[in-house]
Amino acid sequence: MITVPVSLGDRSYDVLVGAGARHRLLEVLPHGVQRAAVVTQENVGVPVDPGVEHRTFLMDEGEDAKCMETVEELCRGFARWGLTRADVVVAVGGGVVTDTAGFAAAVYHRGVPVVHVSTTLLGQVDAAIGGKTGVNLPEGKNLVGAYWQPAAVLCDTEVLATLPPREYASGCGEMAKYHFLGGDGLEDLPIDERVARCVEIKAEVVASDEREGGRRAILNYGHTLAHALETAGRYDLRHGEAVAVGLVFAARLARRLGRIGDDEVERHYRVVRGYGLPDRLPAEAAPGALLELMARDKKALRGLTFALDGNEGVTVVHGIDAGDVMAVLKEMQSE
Ligand code: GLY
């Protein structure tokens, strides 16, 4: 088992990565906890034993379940059961479960501890780590949320074998981004070490900028175009697949802006293709509409903003000319 610490002062915690990590639940529960509210979904199918009195709260499947109504249902269920701040919420599932249950834990009784048992690759390398919790509104994704650090995270790599192939591929898209955030040689590591290295990279970034005053936004490398592709809603792309296209786009934009050369662009293609992920814009993509969506990205505080590779690695760059973005989109579309 690999232990990766997330150093955040009195909110520090460990992430345990490895086969069977879910069986370590009892030992990572906060000291003195009496009861555990286990939040999961029917199809997650990963039983856990918290080792204390517990009750399971099922939430619906799919991204639509990541909503205020679910948070209300969970909190009402916790209240009817009599959950207190001396107890714990245990979220078992992928990003939809850990984001929603994490947010319910953040607001129920103004905050009860939460432990995440992450069961998807995407969750293990991204969603479960770093304390971002929240839900969607009809007006947009993740518009309501809170920073609420878990008391511990268990990344059980044994359960990854049961993921549907496209679900696994989606996690690979998030994994691919870490190759450019200090993860050289990730491809040579076995899965446990690879997940742990991604967690380590994320933990270092989160420790340096927990509330995304600046640097944490590099974790969104490849995500600006990915979010636009997802928001457009017309393309058959999972999140990680959209991130893969976004990584290639970001590399090509960085080259156009003179920040990196051909070799680095090639490295992006190699990594993305190495995971068997898409590296092209969907044939029917409309560059104008994508540009408009990217300009509306909630992280675009000062004009068009992208995390871009360069001499100092990936950094957040503001005020990018719309003409350059359009040119790269059109270039990619014509291939
Ligand atoms: N998923 C990006 C972050 O946690 O900041």
Coordinates of C-alpha atoms and ligand atoms in Angstrom, one line a residue:
M1 CA 0.0 0.0 0.0
I2 CA 1.4 3.4 -0.9
T3 CA 0.6 6.4 1.4
V4 CA 0.6 9.8 0.0
P5 CA 0.2 12.7 2.4
V6 CA -1.7 15.8 1.5
S7 CA -0.1 18.6 3.7
L8 CA -2.6 21.2 4.7
G9 CA -1.8 22.1 8.3
D10 CA -4.5 20.9 10.6
R11 CA -6.5 19.7 7.6
S12 CA -3.8 17.3 6.4
Y13 CA -4.7 13.8 5.5
D14 CA -3.4 10.6 3.9
V15 CA -4.4 9.0 0.6
L16 CA -3.9 5.2 0.6
V17 CA -3.3 3.8 -2.8
G18 CA -3.3 0.1 -3.7
A19 CA -5.1 -3.2 -4.2
G20 CA -7.6 -3.7 -1.3
A21 CA -7.3 -0.1 0.1
R22 CA -11.0 -0.2 0.8
H23 CA -10.4 -2.7 3.6
R24 CA -8.4 -0.1 5.5
L25 CA -11.5 2.0 6.2
L26 CA -11.7 1.5 9.9
E27 CA -8.2 2.6 10.6
V28 CA -8.6 5.9 8.7
L29 CA -11.9 6.9 10.3
P30 CA -11.5 10.0 12.5
H31 CA -10.7 9.0 16.1
G32 CA -13.8 8.3 18.3
V33 CA -16.3 8.1 15.4
Q34 CA -19.4 6.2 16.5
R35 CA -21.4 5.9 13.3
A36 CA -20.8 6.1 9.5
A37 CA -23.3 7.2 6.9
V38 CA -22.1 5.3 3.7
V39 CA -23.2 7.2 0.6
T40 CA -23.0 5.2 -2.7
Q41 CA -24.9 4.3 -5.8
E42 CA -26.5 0.9 -6.6
N43 CA -24.2 0.2 -9.6
V44 CA -20.9 1.0 -7.8
G45 CA -21.1 -2.4 -6.2
V46 CA -18.2 -2.0 -3.9
P47 CA -19.2 -3.0 -0.4
V48 CA -17.3 -1.5 2.5
D49 CA -17.2 -2.3 6.2
P50 CA -16.6 0.8 8.3
G51 CA -16.3 -1.3 11.4
V52 CA -18.7 0.9 13.3
E53 CA -22.5 1.2 13.3
H54 CA -23.4 2.3 9.8
R55 CA -26.3 2.8 7.4
T56 CA -26.2 3.0 3.6
F57 CA -27.7 6.0 1.7
L58 CA -28.1 5.3 -2.0
M59 CA -28.1 8.2 -4.5
D60 CA -29.2 8.0 -8.1
E61 CA -26.9 7.2 -11.0
G62 CA -25.4 9.6 -13.5
E63 CA -24.3 13.2 -13.6
D64 CA -27.9 14.4 -13.1
A65 CA -27.9 13.1 -9.6
K66 CA -25.1 15.5 -8.7
C67 CA -27.7 18.2 -7.8
M68 CA -29.1 20.1 -4.8
E69 CA -32.1 17.8 -4.6
T70 CA -29.7 14.9 -3.8
V71 CA -27.9 16.9 -1.2
E72 CA -31.2 17.7 0.5
E73 CA -32.3 14.1 0.4
L74 CA -28.9 12.9 1.8
C75 CA -29.0 15.6 4.6
R76 CA -32.6 14.7 5.5
G77 CA -31.6 11.1 5.6
F78 CA -28.7 11.9 7.9
A79 CA -31.0 14.0 10.1
R80 CA -33.6 11.2 10.4
W81 CA -30.9 8.8 11.4
G82 CA -29.5 11.3 13.9
L83 CA -26.0 11.7 12.4
T84 CA -23.9 14.1 14.5
R85 CA -20.7 16.0 14.0
A86 CA -19.0 13.2 16.0
D87 CA -19.8 10.8 13.2
V88 CA -18.6 10.5 9.6
V89 CA -19.8 10.3 6.1
V90 CA -18.1 7.7 3.9
A91 CA -18.5 8.3 0.1
V92 CA -18.0 5.2 -2.0
G93 CA -17.9 5.7 -5.7
G94 CA -16.6 7.9 -8.5
G95 CA -16.6 11.7 -8.8
V96 CA -20.4 12.1 -8.8
V97 CA -20.6 10.4 -5.4
T98 CA -17.5 12.0 -3.8
D99 CA -18.4 15.5 -5.0
T100 CA -22.1 15.2 -3.9
A101 CA -21.6 13.4 -0.6
G102 CA -18.5 15.6 0.1
F103 CA -20.7 18.7 -0.3
A104 CA -23.5 17.2 1.8
A105 CA -20.9 16.5 4.5
A106 CA -19.6 20.0 4.2
V107 CA -23.0 21.6 4.9
Y108 CA -24.7 19.1 7.2
H109 CA -24.4 20.4 10.7
R110 CA -22.1 23.0 9.2
G111 CA -19.6 20.2 8.5
V112 CA -19.1 16.6 9.4
P113 CA -16.0 14.6 8.5
V114 CA -15.9 12.7 5.2
V115 CA -13.8 9.8 4.0
H116 CA -13.7 9.1 0.3
V117 CA -13.4 5.5 -1.0
S118 CA -12.7 6.3 -4.6
T119 CA -13.7 3.5 -7.1
T120 CA -12.9 5.0 -10.5
L121 CA -9.6 5.9 -12.1
L122 CA -10.8 9.5 -12.7
G123 CA -11.8 9.8 -9.0
Q124 CA -8.6 8.3 -7.7
V125 CA -6.3 10.7 -9.7
D126 CA -8.4 13.8 -9.5
A127 CA -12.0 14.1 -8.1
A128 CA -11.5 12.6 -4.6
I129 CA -8.3 14.5 -3.9
G130 CA -8.0 18.1 -2.9
G131 CA -11.3 19.0 -1.2
K132 CA -13.3 20.4 -4.0
T133 CA -16.9 19.3 -3.5
G134 CA -20.1 20.5 -5.1
V135 CA -23.1 20.0 -7.3
N136 CA -24.5 21.2 -10.6
L137 CA -27.3 23.6 -11.2
P138 CA -29.5 23.7 -14.4
E139 CA -27.4 26.8 -15.3
G140 CA -24.1 25.0 -15.2
K141 CA -21.7 22.4 -13.7
N142 CA -20.2 22.7 -10.3
L143 CA -21.8 26.1 -9.6
V144 CA -22.5 25.3 -5.9
G145 CA -19.9 23.8 -3.7
A146 CA -17.4 24.1 -0.9
Y147 CA -13.8 23.3 -0.2
W148 CA -14.1 20.5 2.3
Q149 CA -11.1 18.3 2.8
P150 CA -11.7 14.7 3.5
A151 CA -10.2 13.0 6.6
A152 CA -8.7 10.4 4.4
V153 CA -9.0 9.0 0.9
L154 CA -8.8 5.3 -0.1
C155 CA -7.9 4.6 -3.7
D156 CA -8.5 0.9 -4.2
T157 CA -6.8 -0.1 -7.5
E158 CA -8.3 -3.6 -7.3
V159 CA -11.8 -2.3 -8.2
L160 CA -10.5 -0.6 -11.4
A161 CA -10.5 -3.9 -13.2
T162 CA -14.3 -3.9 -13.1
L163 CA -14.7 -0.5 -14.7
P164 CA -16.4 -0.3 -18.1
P165 CA -13.6 0.3 -20.8
R166 CA -14.8 3.9 -21.6
E167 CA -15.0 4.8 -17.9
Y168 CA -11.4 3.6 -17.5
A169 CA -10.4 5.5 -20.6
S170 CA -11.9 8.7 -19.2
G171 CA -9.7 8.3 -16.1
C172 CA -6.7 7.9 -18.5
G173 CA -7.4 11.4 -19.8
E174 CA -6.9 12.9 -16.4
M175 CA -3.9 10.7 -15.9
A176 CA -2.4 12.0 -19.3
K177 CA -2.5 15.6 -18.0
Y178 CA -0.1 14.7 -15.2
H179 CA 2.6 13.8 -17.7
F180 CA 2.9 17.5 -18.3
L181 CA 2.7 18.6 -14.7
G182 CA 5.9 16.9 -13.6
G183 CA 4.9 13.3 -14.3
D184 CA 7.8 12.3 -16.6
G185 CA 8.1 8.6 -16.9
L186 CA 4.6 7.9 -15.6
E187 CA 4.1 5.5 -18.5
D188 CA 6.8 3.2 -17.1
L189 CA 5.1 2.7 -13.7
P190 CA 2.7 -0.1 -12.7
I191 CA -0.8 1.1 -12.0
D192 CA -0.6 1.5 -8.2
E193 CA 2.6 3.6 -8.5
R194 CA 1.2 5.5 -11.4
V195 CA -2.0 6.5 -9.5
A196 CA 0.1 7.3 -6.4
R197 CA 2.4 9.5 -8.4
C198 CA -0.6 11.4 -9.9
V199 CA -2.0 11.9 -6.4
E200 CA 1.4 13.1 -5.2
I201 CA 1.6 15.7 -8.0
K202 CA -2.0 16.9 -7.2
A203 CA -1.3 16.9 -3.5
E204 CA 1.7 19.2 -4.0
V205 CA -0.3 21.6 -6.1
V206 CA -3.2 21.7 -3.7
A207 CA -0.9 22.2 -0.7
S208 CA 0.5 25.2 -2.5
D209 CA -2.8 26.8 -3.4
E210 CA -5.8 25.1 -1.7
R211 CA -8.4 27.6 -2.8
E212 CA -7.3 28.2 -6.3
G213 CA -5.9 31.7 -5.9
G214 CA -3.7 30.9 -8.9
R215 CA -1.5 27.9 -9.3
R216 CA -4.1 25.2 -8.6
A217 CA -5.7 26.1 -12.0
I218 CA -2.8 24.2 -13.7
L219 CA -4.8 21.1 -12.7
N220 CA -7.2 22.2 -15.3
Y221 CA -4.6 21.6 -18.0
G222 CA -6.5 20.6 -21.2
H223 CA -9.8 21.4 -19.5
T224 CA -10.8 24.7 -21.1
L225 CA -11.6 23.2 -24.5
A226 CA -12.7 19.9 -22.8
H227 CA -15.4 21.8 -20.8
A228 CA -16.5 23.6 -24.0
L229 CA -16.8 20.3 -25.8
E230 CA -18.8 18.8 -22.9
T231 CA -21.0 21.9 -22.5
A232 CA -21.8 21.9 -26.2
G233 CA -23.2 18.4 -25.4
R234 CA -23.3 17.3 -29.0
Y235 CA -20.2 15.1 -29.1
D236 CA -19.8 11.6 -27.9
L237 CA -16.9 12.3 -25.6
R238 CA -16.4 11.2 -21.9
H239 CA -14.7 13.8 -19.7
G240 CA -11.3 12.3 -20.0
E241 CA -11.6 11.9 -23.7
A242 CA -12.5 15.6 -24.0
V243 CA -9.5 16.4 -21.8
A244 CA -7.2 14.4 -24.2
V245 CA -8.4 16.5 -27.2
G246 CA -7.9 19.6 -24.9
L247 CA -4.3 18.7 -24.1
V248 CA -3.4 18.4 -27.8
F249 CA -5.2 21.7 -28.5
A250 CA -3.4 23.4 -25.6
A251 CA 0.0 22.2 -26.9
R252 CA -0.7 23.5 -30.4
L253 CA -1.9 26.8 -29.0
A254 CA 1.3 27.1 -26.9
R255 CA 3.4 26.4 -30.0
R256 CA 1.5 29.1 -31.9
L257 CA 2.3 31.5 -29.1
G258 CA 6.0 30.6 -29.3
R259 CA 5.9 28.9 -25.8
I260 CA 7.0 25.4 -26.9
G261 CA 8.4 23.8 -30.0
D262 CA 7.3 20.9 -32.2
D263 CA 9.0 18.3 -30.0
E264 CA 6.8 19.2 -27.1
V265 CA 3.7 19.1 -29.2
E266 CA 4.7 15.7 -30.4
R267 CA 5.1 14.6 -26.8
H268 CA 1.5 15.5 -26.2
Y269 CA 0.4 13.5 -29.1
R270 CA 2.5 10.5 -28.0
V271 CA 1.1 10.6 -24.5
V272 CA -2.5 10.9 -25.6
R273 CA -2.2 8.2 -28.2
G274 CA -0.3 6.0 -25.7
Y275 CA -3.5 5.9 -23.7
G276 CA -5.5 5.2 -26.8
L277 CA -7.4 8.5 -26.4
P278 CA -8.7 10.8 -29.1
D279 CA -6.4 13.5 -30.3
R280 CA -8.7 15.2 -32.9
L281 CA -11.6 17.5 -32.7
P282 CA -14.9 15.8 -33.5
A283 CA -15.5 16.2 -37.2
E284 CA -18.7 18.2 -36.6
A285 CA -17.1 20.6 -34.1
A286 CA -18.0 24.2 -34.7
P287 CA -14.9 26.4 -33.8
G288 CA -17.0 29.6 -33.3
A289 CA -19.4 28.0 -30.8
L290 CA -16.5 26.4 -29.0
L291 CA -14.7 29.7 -28.7
E292 CA -17.8 31.3 -27.3
L293 CA -18.1 28.6 -24.7
M294 CA -14.5 28.9 -23.7
A295 CA -14.9 32.7 -23.3
R296 CA -17.7 31.9 -20.8
D297 CA -15.6 29.4 -18.8
K298 CA -16.0 30.4 -15.1
K299 CA -12.2 30.3 -14.7
A300 CA -11.8 32.9 -17.5
L301 CA -11.5 35.9 -15.1
R302 CA -9.3 38.0 -17.3
G303 CA -10.2 37.3 -20.9
L304 CA -9.5 34.0 -22.6
T305 CA -7.5 32.0 -20.1
F306 CA -5.7 28.7 -20.6
A307 CA -3.2 26.6 -18.7
L308 CA -0.3 26.4 -21.2
D309 CA 3.0 24.6 -21.4
G310 CA 6.2 26.7 -21.7
N311 CA 9.8 27.1 -20.4
E312 CA 8.6 27.0 -16.8
G313 CA 6.2 24.1 -17.3
V314 CA 2.5 24.5 -17.4
T315 CA 1.3 27.9 -16.1
V316 CA -2.0 29.8 -16.3
V317 CA -1.9 32.4 -19.1
H318 CA -4.6 35.2 -19.3
G319 CA -5.6 37.4 -22.1
I320 CA -5.1 35.1 -25.1
D321 CA -6.1 36.5 -28.4
A322 CA -9.3 34.9 -29.8
G323 CA -7.8 34.9 -33.3
D324 CA -5.0 32.5 -32.1
V325 CA -7.6 30.2 -30.5
M326 CA -9.7 30.2 -33.6
A327 CA -6.7 29.6 -35.8
V328 CA -5.7 26.5 -33.9
L329 CA -9.2 25.1 -33.8
K330 CA -9.6 25.5 -37.5
E331 CA -6.1 24.0 -38.1
M332 CA -7.2 20.9 -36.1
Q333 CA -10.5 20.8 -37.8
S334 CA -9.0 20.7 -41.2
E335 CA -6.9 17.6 -40.4
Ligands
GLY1 N1 -10.0 19.0 -10.6 C1 -9.2 20.2 -10.4 C2 -8.9 20.5 -9.0 O1 -9.2 19.8 -8.1 O2 -8.5 21.6 -8.7

